Amino acid sequence: MEEFALSFWIYMGVMSVFVGGAMQKMLAAHIRAAPTLVAWLGATVLLERLCSLWLPGALLLALLGAACCLFSPQRRLPAEGKVLLITGCDSGFGKATAQRLDSLGFEVIASVLDLDGPGAGELRRTCSSHLTLVKMDITQHEDIQNVLACTKAKLGLRGLWGLVNNAGVCVNFGDAELSLMTTYRGCMEVNFFGTLNVTKTFLPLLRQAKGRIVTISSPSGEQPFPCLAAYGASKAALNLFINTLRHELGPWGVKVSIVLPSSFKTGQCTNFEYWEKQYKNLLQDVSPSLLEEYGEEYMLETKELFQTHAKTAREDLSPVINAITDALTVSHPKARYYAGPGVGLMYFIHTYLPTSFSDRFLQRLFVKKKVVPQALQRQLQQKRE
């Protein structure tokens, strides 16, 4: 009877840890959909079946201990004396991250494009004297070297604890065939080559401190979002580079994380004058033959869809800022952070469901196009006749 009671309480303890862990992870990740719950319930049922076989008490205790280790809160590392470099702090994620990490006691070096701009001014007003503002365009090697010299002067004999690769652009507009080569090159120059140059430049200081690299990427670098070919291709190259670094820098003690946000109001996404300018540039530079085959109506709809999507983007940046902070402060950061509602569901669909379903999901999620290109309209008309 006593053996039965002991097994029962062990069983209940293991079940509570698993179910509680599932709920904790879903709430922390802001996931509203069912896939994560289904996966955890499956694991719970499997464990329940194992327990029903009356496994030895020692094994059940070992399972309970492993589960407790898995779900126990991680130790937070102290911020005192640690220096961080954050790129792209004029606005959005970069500015908010600089403010958060400065408030935690880190010595933040925040790079901006404009030292006299509103973003830099706000950082001066809201942050402590430990924050250092530097001018850096990550596509300019001279700027990067100047920031390196400034960082070394601030560090002294210390290493650099963290690099947050936040600076990036989304200058994409329209279908892959319609997107200009200057758009492809512009995205690659900033999102990939610029971040690559910054990371390589500061790696010796990061290795010295056994520090952290946190890179803000995008789900479009791993999933085929319609009308985001140029931006997505640059982020895909960035993801592969960062993931390779994660393997290579492990022996050096440097931990590498990628943050994959959902849609947030940052950068130019809410600047409708920007979208109008992009649209006019596209009409002027696209070849006459392509313009005739796709039609202005089709291209106009794409611009309006981008603007509509921008209006629905989230203003609360905290999921991304929390992920960055976690990657810099916990003892064992994750390799990937899904930041924002729905990102976990999107990756679940992309990974486990048929491609046809995943494609339809992305089309409905991002750009719900209704206008058919003129050339296809003519073909459909000919078939009817």
Short mmCIF file of C-alpha atoms in Angstrom, two decimals:
data_model
loop_
_atom_site.label_atom_id
_atom_site.label_comp_id
_atom_site.label_asym_id
_atom_site.label_seq_id
_atom_site.Cartn_x
_atom_site.Cartn_y
_atom_site.Cartn_z
CA MET A 1 0.00 0.00 0.00
CA GLU A 2 2.86 2.38 0.85
CA GLU A 3 4.56 1.56 -2.47
CA PHE A 4 1.31 2.44 -4.27
CA ALA A 5 1.07 5.77 -2.45
CA LEU A 6 4.68 6.67 -3.27
CA SER A 7 4.21 5.80 -6.96
CA PHE A 8 0.98 7.79 -7.07
CA TRP A 9 2.55 10.95 -5.70
CA ILE A 10 5.56 10.59 -8.00
CA TYR A 11 3.16 10.17 -10.90
CA MET A 12 1.17 13.24 -9.90
CA GLY A 13 4.34 15.26 -9.47
CA VAL A 14 5.66 14.41 -12.93
CA MET A 15 2.29 15.15 -14.55
CA SER A 16 2.05 18.51 -12.76
CA VAL A 17 5.52 19.54 -13.90
CA PHE A 18 4.82 18.63 -17.53
CA VAL A 19 1.41 20.29 -17.75
CA GLY A 20 2.55 23.33 -15.77
CA GLY A 21 5.62 23.64 -17.98
CA ALA A 22 3.46 23.57 -21.09
CA MET A 23 1.24 26.39 -19.83
CA GLN A 24 4.24 28.42 -18.67
CA LYS A 25 5.94 28.19 -22.05
CA MET A 26 2.79 29.12 -23.96
CA LEU A 27 2.16 32.16 -21.79
CA ALA A 28 5.80 33.26 -22.05
CA ALA A 29 5.79 32.92 -25.83
CA HIS A 30 2.40 34.68 -26.27
CA ILE A 31 1.17 31.72 -28.36
CA ARG A 32 -2.60 31.68 -28.71
CA ALA A 33 -2.96 28.66 -30.93
CA ALA A 34 -3.33 24.97 -30.18
CA PRO A 35 -0.23 23.27 -31.71
CA THR A 36 2.02 23.76 -28.68
CA LEU A 37 -0.71 22.50 -26.36
CA VAL A 38 -1.23 19.45 -28.58
CA ALA A 39 2.49 18.67 -28.57
CA TRP A 40 2.73 18.93 -24.80
CA LEU A 41 -0.40 16.89 -24.24
CA GLY A 42 1.09 14.21 -26.48
CA ALA A 43 4.22 14.16 -24.34
CA THR A 44 2.08 14.01 -21.22
CA VAL A 45 0.06 11.06 -22.53
CA LEU A 46 3.27 9.23 -23.43
CA LEU A 47 4.66 9.79 -19.96
CA GLU A 48 1.35 8.71 -18.44
CA ARG A 49 1.56 5.43 -20.33
CA LEU A 50 5.10 4.90 -19.08
CA CYS A 51 4.02 5.58 -15.54
CA SER A 52 1.14 3.15 -15.91
CA LEU A 53 3.69 0.40 -16.50
CA TRP A 54 4.82 0.90 -12.87
CA LEU A 55 8.38 1.78 -13.74
CA PRO A 56 10.81 1.57 -10.83
CA GLY A 57 10.56 4.43 -8.39
CA ALA A 58 14.20 5.44 -9.01
CA LEU A 59 13.51 5.95 -12.72
CA LEU A 60 10.41 8.00 -11.99
CA LEU A 61 12.41 10.14 -9.59
CA ALA A 62 15.04 10.64 -12.29
CA LEU A 63 12.31 11.74 -14.74
CA LEU A 64 10.92 14.12 -12.15
CA GLY A 65 14.36 15.60 -11.52
CA ALA A 66 15.01 16.07 -15.23
CA ALA A 67 11.64 17.77 -15.69
CA CYS A 68 12.31 20.10 -12.76
CA CYS A 69 15.69 21.05 -14.23
CA LEU A 70 14.08 21.66 -17.61
CA PHE A 71 11.41 24.03 -16.34
CA SER A 72 13.17 25.71 -13.44
CA PRO A 73 13.87 29.46 -13.91
CA GLN A 74 17.33 30.24 -15.20
CA ARG A 75 19.83 32.21 -13.19
CA ARG A 76 20.16 35.86 -14.26
CA LEU A 77 23.69 37.17 -14.67
CA PRO A 78 24.62 40.53 -13.11
CA ALA A 79 24.81 43.55 -15.41
CA GLU A 80 27.45 45.41 -13.45
CA GLY A 81 30.64 46.00 -15.43
CA LYS A 82 29.27 44.49 -18.65
CA VAL A 83 29.44 46.52 -21.88
CA LEU A 84 27.02 46.04 -24.79
CA LEU A 85 26.99 47.36 -28.36
CA ILE A 86 23.58 47.78 -30.01
CA THR A 87 23.24 48.77 -33.66
CA GLY A 88 20.36 50.72 -35.19
CA CYS A 89 19.19 52.67 -32.13
CA ASP A 90 17.58 55.61 -33.94
CA SER A 91 14.15 54.03 -33.42
CA GLY A 92 12.22 50.80 -32.95
CA PHE A 93 13.77 47.73 -31.38
CA GLY A 94 17.22 49.28 -31.08
CA LYS A 95 16.15 52.37 -29.17
CA ALA A 96 13.82 50.44 -26.86
CA THR A 97 16.50 47.81 -26.20
CA ALA A 98 19.09 50.46 -25.35
CA GLN A 99 16.68 52.03 -22.86
CA ARG A 100 15.81 48.69 -21.24
CA LEU A 101 19.39 47.46 -20.91
CA ASP A 102 20.61 50.82 -19.64
CA SER A 103 17.93 50.69 -16.92
CA LEU A 104 19.22 47.23 -15.90
CA GLY A 105 22.70 48.61 -15.28
CA PHE A 106 24.58 47.62 -18.45
CA GLU A 107 27.06 50.02 -20.01
CA VAL A 108 25.43 50.47 -23.41
CA ILE A 109 27.08 51.71 -26.59
CA ALA A 110 24.19 52.65 -28.89
CA SER A 111 24.92 53.27 -32.55
CA VAL A 112 22.70 55.65 -34.54
CA LEU A 113 22.73 57.04 -38.04
CA ASP A 114 22.05 60.59 -36.85
CA LEU A 115 23.56 61.86 -33.60
CA ASP A 116 21.33 64.93 -33.83
CA GLY A 117 18.14 63.00 -34.67
CA PRO A 118 15.06 62.55 -32.46
CA GLY A 119 16.02 59.00 -31.50
CA ALA A 120 19.44 60.01 -30.25
CA GLY A 121 17.89 62.95 -28.41
CA GLU A 122 15.41 60.70 -26.62
CA LEU A 123 18.17 58.31 -25.56
CA ARG A 124 20.14 61.22 -24.09
CA ARG A 125 17.09 62.36 -22.12
CA THR A 126 15.92 58.98 -20.84
CA CYS A 127 19.12 57.01 -20.25
CA SER A 128 21.88 57.21 -17.67
CA SER A 129 25.34 58.65 -18.09
CA HIS A 130 26.64 55.11 -18.70
CA LEU A 131 25.08 55.10 -22.19
CA THR A 132 27.39 56.15 -25.03
CA LEU A 133 25.99 57.31 -28.37
CA VAL A 134 28.07 56.69 -31.49
CA LYS A 135 27.42 57.34 -35.16
CA MET A 136 27.61 54.25 -37.34
CA ASP A 137 26.30 53.29 -40.76
CA ILE A 138 26.95 49.54 -40.82
CA THR A 139 27.58 49.66 -44.58
CA GLN A 140 30.54 52.01 -44.03
CA HIS A 141 33.74 50.26 -42.96
CA GLU A 142 35.25 53.51 -41.66
CA ASP A 143 32.29 54.05 -39.33
CA ILE A 144 32.65 50.53 -37.95
CA GLN A 145 36.36 51.05 -37.28
CA ASN A 146 35.65 54.32 -35.48
CA VAL A 147 33.12 52.59 -33.22
CA LEU A 148 35.62 49.79 -32.60
CA ALA A 149 38.17 52.34 -31.38
CA CYS A 150 35.54 54.00 -29.16
CA THR A 151 34.49 50.61 -27.75
CA LYS A 152 38.07 49.59 -26.95
CA ALA A 153 38.61 52.90 -25.13
CA LYS A 154 35.49 52.29 -23.02
CA LEU A 155 36.38 48.66 -22.32
CA GLY A 156 39.95 49.10 -21.21
CA LEU A 157 41.17 45.59 -20.42
CA ARG A 158 37.67 44.13 -20.44
CA GLY A 159 36.03 42.25 -23.28
CA LEU A 160 32.69 43.08 -24.92
CA TRP A 161 29.86 41.20 -23.22
CA GLY A 162 27.18 41.60 -25.89
CA LEU A 163 26.58 42.59 -29.51
CA VAL A 164 22.99 43.18 -30.55
CA ASN A 165 22.73 43.17 -34.35
CA ASN A 166 19.56 45.17 -34.81
CA ALA A 167 20.25 47.55 -37.72
CA GLY A 168 18.46 46.55 -40.91
CA VAL A 169 16.19 47.73 -43.70
CA CYS A 170 13.16 46.48 -45.57
CA VAL A 171 13.24 48.26 -48.94
CA ASN A 172 11.34 45.53 -50.71
CA PHE A 173 8.27 46.28 -52.78
CA GLY A 174 6.36 43.84 -54.94
CA ASP A 175 6.80 40.46 -56.57
CA ALA A 176 10.25 38.93 -56.99
CA GLU A 177 10.16 39.54 -60.76
CA LEU A 178 9.12 43.15 -60.32
CA SER A 179 11.63 43.95 -57.56
CA LEU A 180 14.56 46.00 -58.82
CA MET A 181 18.14 44.75 -58.65
CA THR A 182 18.97 47.85 -56.60
CA THR A 183 16.45 46.61 -54.05
CA TYR A 184 18.09 43.18 -53.83
CA ARG A 185 21.54 44.72 -53.51
CA GLY A 186 20.36 47.30 -50.96
CA CYS A 187 18.87 44.65 -48.69
CA MET A 188 21.95 42.45 -48.92
CA GLU A 189 24.31 45.38 -48.33
CA VAL A 190 22.67 46.35 -45.03
CA ASN A 191 21.04 43.21 -43.66
CA PHE A 192 23.78 40.76 -44.57
CA PHE A 193 27.10 42.38 -45.47
CA GLY A 194 26.75 45.22 -42.97
CA THR A 195 25.88 42.89 -40.10
CA LEU A 196 28.59 40.48 -41.23
CA ASN A 197 31.23 43.23 -41.11
CA VAL A 198 30.15 44.47 -37.68
CA THR A 199 30.09 40.95 -36.23
CA LYS A 200 33.50 39.97 -37.59
CA THR A 201 35.00 43.25 -36.40
CA PHE A 202 33.87 42.81 -32.78
CA LEU A 203 34.35 39.05 -32.49
CA PRO A 204 37.80 39.25 -30.83
CA LEU A 205 36.35 41.40 -28.05
CA LEU A 206 33.35 39.08 -27.68
CA ARG A 207 35.58 36.02 -27.48
CA GLN A 208 37.68 37.73 -24.82
CA ALA A 209 34.60 38.19 -22.61
CA LYS A 210 32.97 34.86 -23.55
CA GLY A 211 30.04 37.08 -24.40
CA ARG A 212 26.80 37.02 -26.38
CA ILE A 213 25.71 37.77 -29.95
CA VAL A 214 22.00 38.51 -30.41
CA THR A 215 20.74 39.11 -33.94
CA ILE A 216 17.32 40.41 -34.93
CA SER A 217 16.28 38.49 -38.02
CA SER A 218 12.90 37.69 -39.57
CA PRO A 219 10.67 34.66 -40.28
CA SER A 220 10.77 35.80 -43.93
CA GLY A 221 14.37 34.57 -44.01
CA GLU A 222 13.09 31.01 -43.55
CA GLN A 223 9.60 31.10 -45.02
CA PRO A 224 8.54 32.26 -48.51
CA PHE A 225 6.44 35.33 -47.75
CA PRO A 226 4.91 36.69 -50.99
CA CYS A 227 6.37 40.05 -52.11
CA LEU A 228 9.31 39.85 -49.67
CA ALA A 229 11.86 38.09 -51.86
CA ALA A 230 14.63 40.71 -51.59
CA TYR A 231 14.26 41.25 -47.85
CA GLY A 232 13.78 37.53 -47.17
CA ALA A 233 16.84 36.53 -49.21
CA SER A 234 19.04 38.92 -47.21
CA LYS A 235 17.69 37.56 -43.93
CA ALA A 236 18.15 33.97 -45.12
CA ALA A 237 21.84 34.67 -45.76
CA LEU A 238 22.08 36.32 -42.35
CA ASN A 239 20.41 33.38 -40.59
CA LEU A 240 22.83 30.87 -42.09
CA PHE A 241 25.82 32.99 -41.12
CA ILE A 242 24.61 33.43 -37.54
CA ASN A 243 23.71 29.75 -37.14
CA THR A 244 27.16 28.79 -38.40
CA LEU A 245 28.72 31.15 -35.86
CA ARG A 246 26.72 29.45 -33.13
CA HIS A 247 28.48 26.16 -33.91
CA GLU A 248 31.91 27.67 -34.36
CA LEU A 249 31.92 29.95 -31.31
CA GLY A 250 30.64 27.34 -28.86
CA PRO A 251 34.17 26.19 -27.92
CA TRP A 252 35.11 29.84 -27.26
CA GLY A 253 32.28 30.24 -24.76
CA VAL A 254 30.40 32.77 -26.91
CA LYS A 255 26.64 32.15 -27.02
CA VAL A 256 24.72 33.10 -30.17
CA SER A 257 20.97 33.73 -30.45
CA ILE A 258 18.54 34.75 -33.19
CA VAL A 259 15.33 36.66 -32.45
CA LEU A 260 12.47 36.12 -34.92
CA PRO A 261 9.78 38.78 -34.39
CA SER A 262 6.25 38.90 -35.68
CA SER A 263 4.94 42.13 -37.25
CA PHE A 264 5.73 45.28 -35.25
CA LYS A 265 5.58 48.99 -36.04
CA THR A 266 9.22 49.87 -36.53
CA GLY A 267 11.34 51.77 -39.03
CA GLN A 268 9.55 52.94 -42.18
CA CYS A 269 6.61 50.53 -41.95
CA THR A 270 4.16 53.27 -40.90
CA ASN A 271 5.63 55.96 -43.14
CA PHE A 272 3.11 56.07 -45.98
CA GLU A 273 5.13 58.70 -47.84
CA TYR A 274 7.89 56.10 -47.98
CA TRP A 275 5.57 53.54 -49.59
CA GLU A 276 4.36 56.14 -52.12
CA LYS A 277 7.95 56.92 -53.04
CA GLN A 278 8.76 53.22 -53.42
CA TYR A 279 5.71 52.78 -55.65
CA LYS A 280 6.64 55.70 -57.91
CA ASN A 281 10.23 54.46 -58.20
CA LEU A 282 8.96 51.03 -59.19
CA LEU A 283 6.68 52.40 -61.90
CA GLN A 284 9.53 54.49 -63.29
CA ASP A 285 12.20 51.79 -63.25
CA VAL A 286 10.37 48.57 -64.13
CA SER A 287 10.65 47.57 -67.78
CA PRO A 288 7.73 48.55 -70.07
CA SER A 289 7.09 44.91 -70.98
CA LEU A 290 6.75 43.84 -67.33
CA LEU A 291 4.58 46.84 -66.57
CA GLU A 292 2.27 45.83 -69.41
CA GLU A 293 2.08 42.19 -68.34
CA TYR A 294 1.42 42.88 -64.67
CA GLY A 295 -0.46 46.16 -65.02
CA GLU A 296 -0.53 49.25 -62.82
CA GLU A 297 -3.66 48.03 -61.05
CA TYR A 298 -1.85 44.92 -59.84
CA MET A 299 1.12 46.95 -58.59
CA LEU A 300 -1.13 49.51 -56.92
CA GLU A 301 -2.90 46.76 -55.01
CA THR A 302 0.46 45.48 -53.74
CA LYS A 303 1.33 48.91 -52.36
CA GLU A 304 -2.06 49.22 -50.67
CA LEU A 305 -1.72 45.76 -49.16
CA PHE A 306 1.67 46.69 -47.68
CA GLN A 307 0.15 49.83 -46.21
CA THR A 308 -2.81 47.92 -44.77
CA HIS A 309 -0.48 45.33 -43.23
CA ALA A 310 1.61 48.13 -41.69
CA LYS A 311 -1.50 49.54 -40.00
CA THR A 312 -2.17 46.21 -38.26
CA ALA A 313 1.40 45.84 -36.96
CA ARG A 314 1.78 45.78 -33.18
CA GLU A 315 2.99 48.84 -31.32
CA ASP A 316 4.02 47.05 -28.13
CA LEU A 317 7.65 46.04 -28.72
CA SER A 318 8.04 44.28 -25.38
CA PRO A 319 8.05 40.67 -26.71
CA VAL A 320 11.15 41.44 -28.78
CA ILE A 321 12.83 43.52 -26.06
CA ASN A 322 12.17 40.74 -23.53
CA ALA A 323 13.72 38.16 -25.88
CA ILE A 324 16.84 40.27 -26.41
CA THR A 325 17.17 40.89 -22.68
CA ASP A 326 16.76 37.19 -21.95
CA ALA A 327 19.42 36.23 -24.49
CA LEU A 328 21.89 38.64 -22.86
CA THR A 329 21.19 37.93 -19.21
CA VAL A 330 20.23 34.28 -18.59
CA SER A 331 22.91 31.69 -17.95
CA HIS A 332 21.80 29.46 -20.83
CA PRO A 333 20.11 31.51 -23.60
CA LYS A 334 18.08 29.91 -26.37
CA ALA A 335 19.43 29.60 -29.89
CA ARG A 336 16.11 30.93 -31.27
CA TYR A 337 13.52 33.25 -29.77
CA TYR A 338 10.05 33.48 -31.33
CA ALA A 339 8.95 36.98 -30.32
CA GLY A 340 5.32 37.98 -30.65
CA PRO A 341 1.89 36.36 -30.99
CA GLY A 342 1.48 33.79 -33.74
CA VAL A 343 5.14 33.19 -34.59
CA GLY A 344 5.14 29.75 -32.96
CA LEU A 345 2.00 28.75 -34.86
CA MET A 346 3.49 29.97 -38.14
CA TYR A 347 6.63 27.87 -37.65
CA PHE A 348 4.58 24.85 -36.62
CA ILE A 349 2.55 25.07 -39.84
CA HIS A 350 5.65 25.65 -41.96
CA THR A 351 7.51 22.72 -40.39
CA TYR A 352 4.89 20.02 -39.96
CA LEU A 353 2.03 20.63 -42.39
CA PRO A 354 1.98 20.08 -46.19
CA THR A 355 3.60 22.78 -48.32
CA SER A 356 0.32 23.56 -50.07
CA PHE A 357 -1.31 24.35 -46.72
CA SER A 358 1.67 26.40 -45.56
CA ASP A 359 1.68 28.42 -48.78
CA ARG A 360 -2.02 29.24 -48.49
CA PHE A 361 -1.51 30.22 -44.86
CA LEU A 362 1.26 32.71 -45.73
CA GLN A 363 -0.75 34.18 -48.59
CA ARG A 364 -3.73 34.79 -46.33
CA LEU A 365 -1.56 36.02 -43.48
CA PHE A 366 0.41 38.65 -45.39
CA VAL A 367 -0.85 39.85 -48.76
CA LYS A 368 -4.35 38.74 -49.77
CA LYS A 369 -4.06 39.59 -53.44
CA LYS A 370 -7.24 39.73 -55.50
CA VAL A 371 -6.16 41.55 -58.66
CA VAL A 372 -4.89 39.24 -61.40
CA PRO A 373 -1.98 40.42 -63.61
CA GLN A 374 -3.19 41.73 -66.98
CA ALA A 375 -1.41 39.04 -69.00
CA LEU A 376 -3.14 36.33 -66.97
CA GLN A 377 -6.47 38.11 -67.34
CA ARG A 378 -6.07 38.02 -71.12
CA GLN A 379 -5.22 34.31 -71.02
CA LEU A 380 -8.31 33.56 -68.92
CA GLN A 381 -10.45 35.59 -71.30
CA GLN A 382 -9.11 33.66 -74.30
CA LYS A 383 -9.91 30.33 -72.63
CA ARG A 384 -13.48 31.40 -71.99
CA GLU A 385 -13.89 32.39 -75.62
#
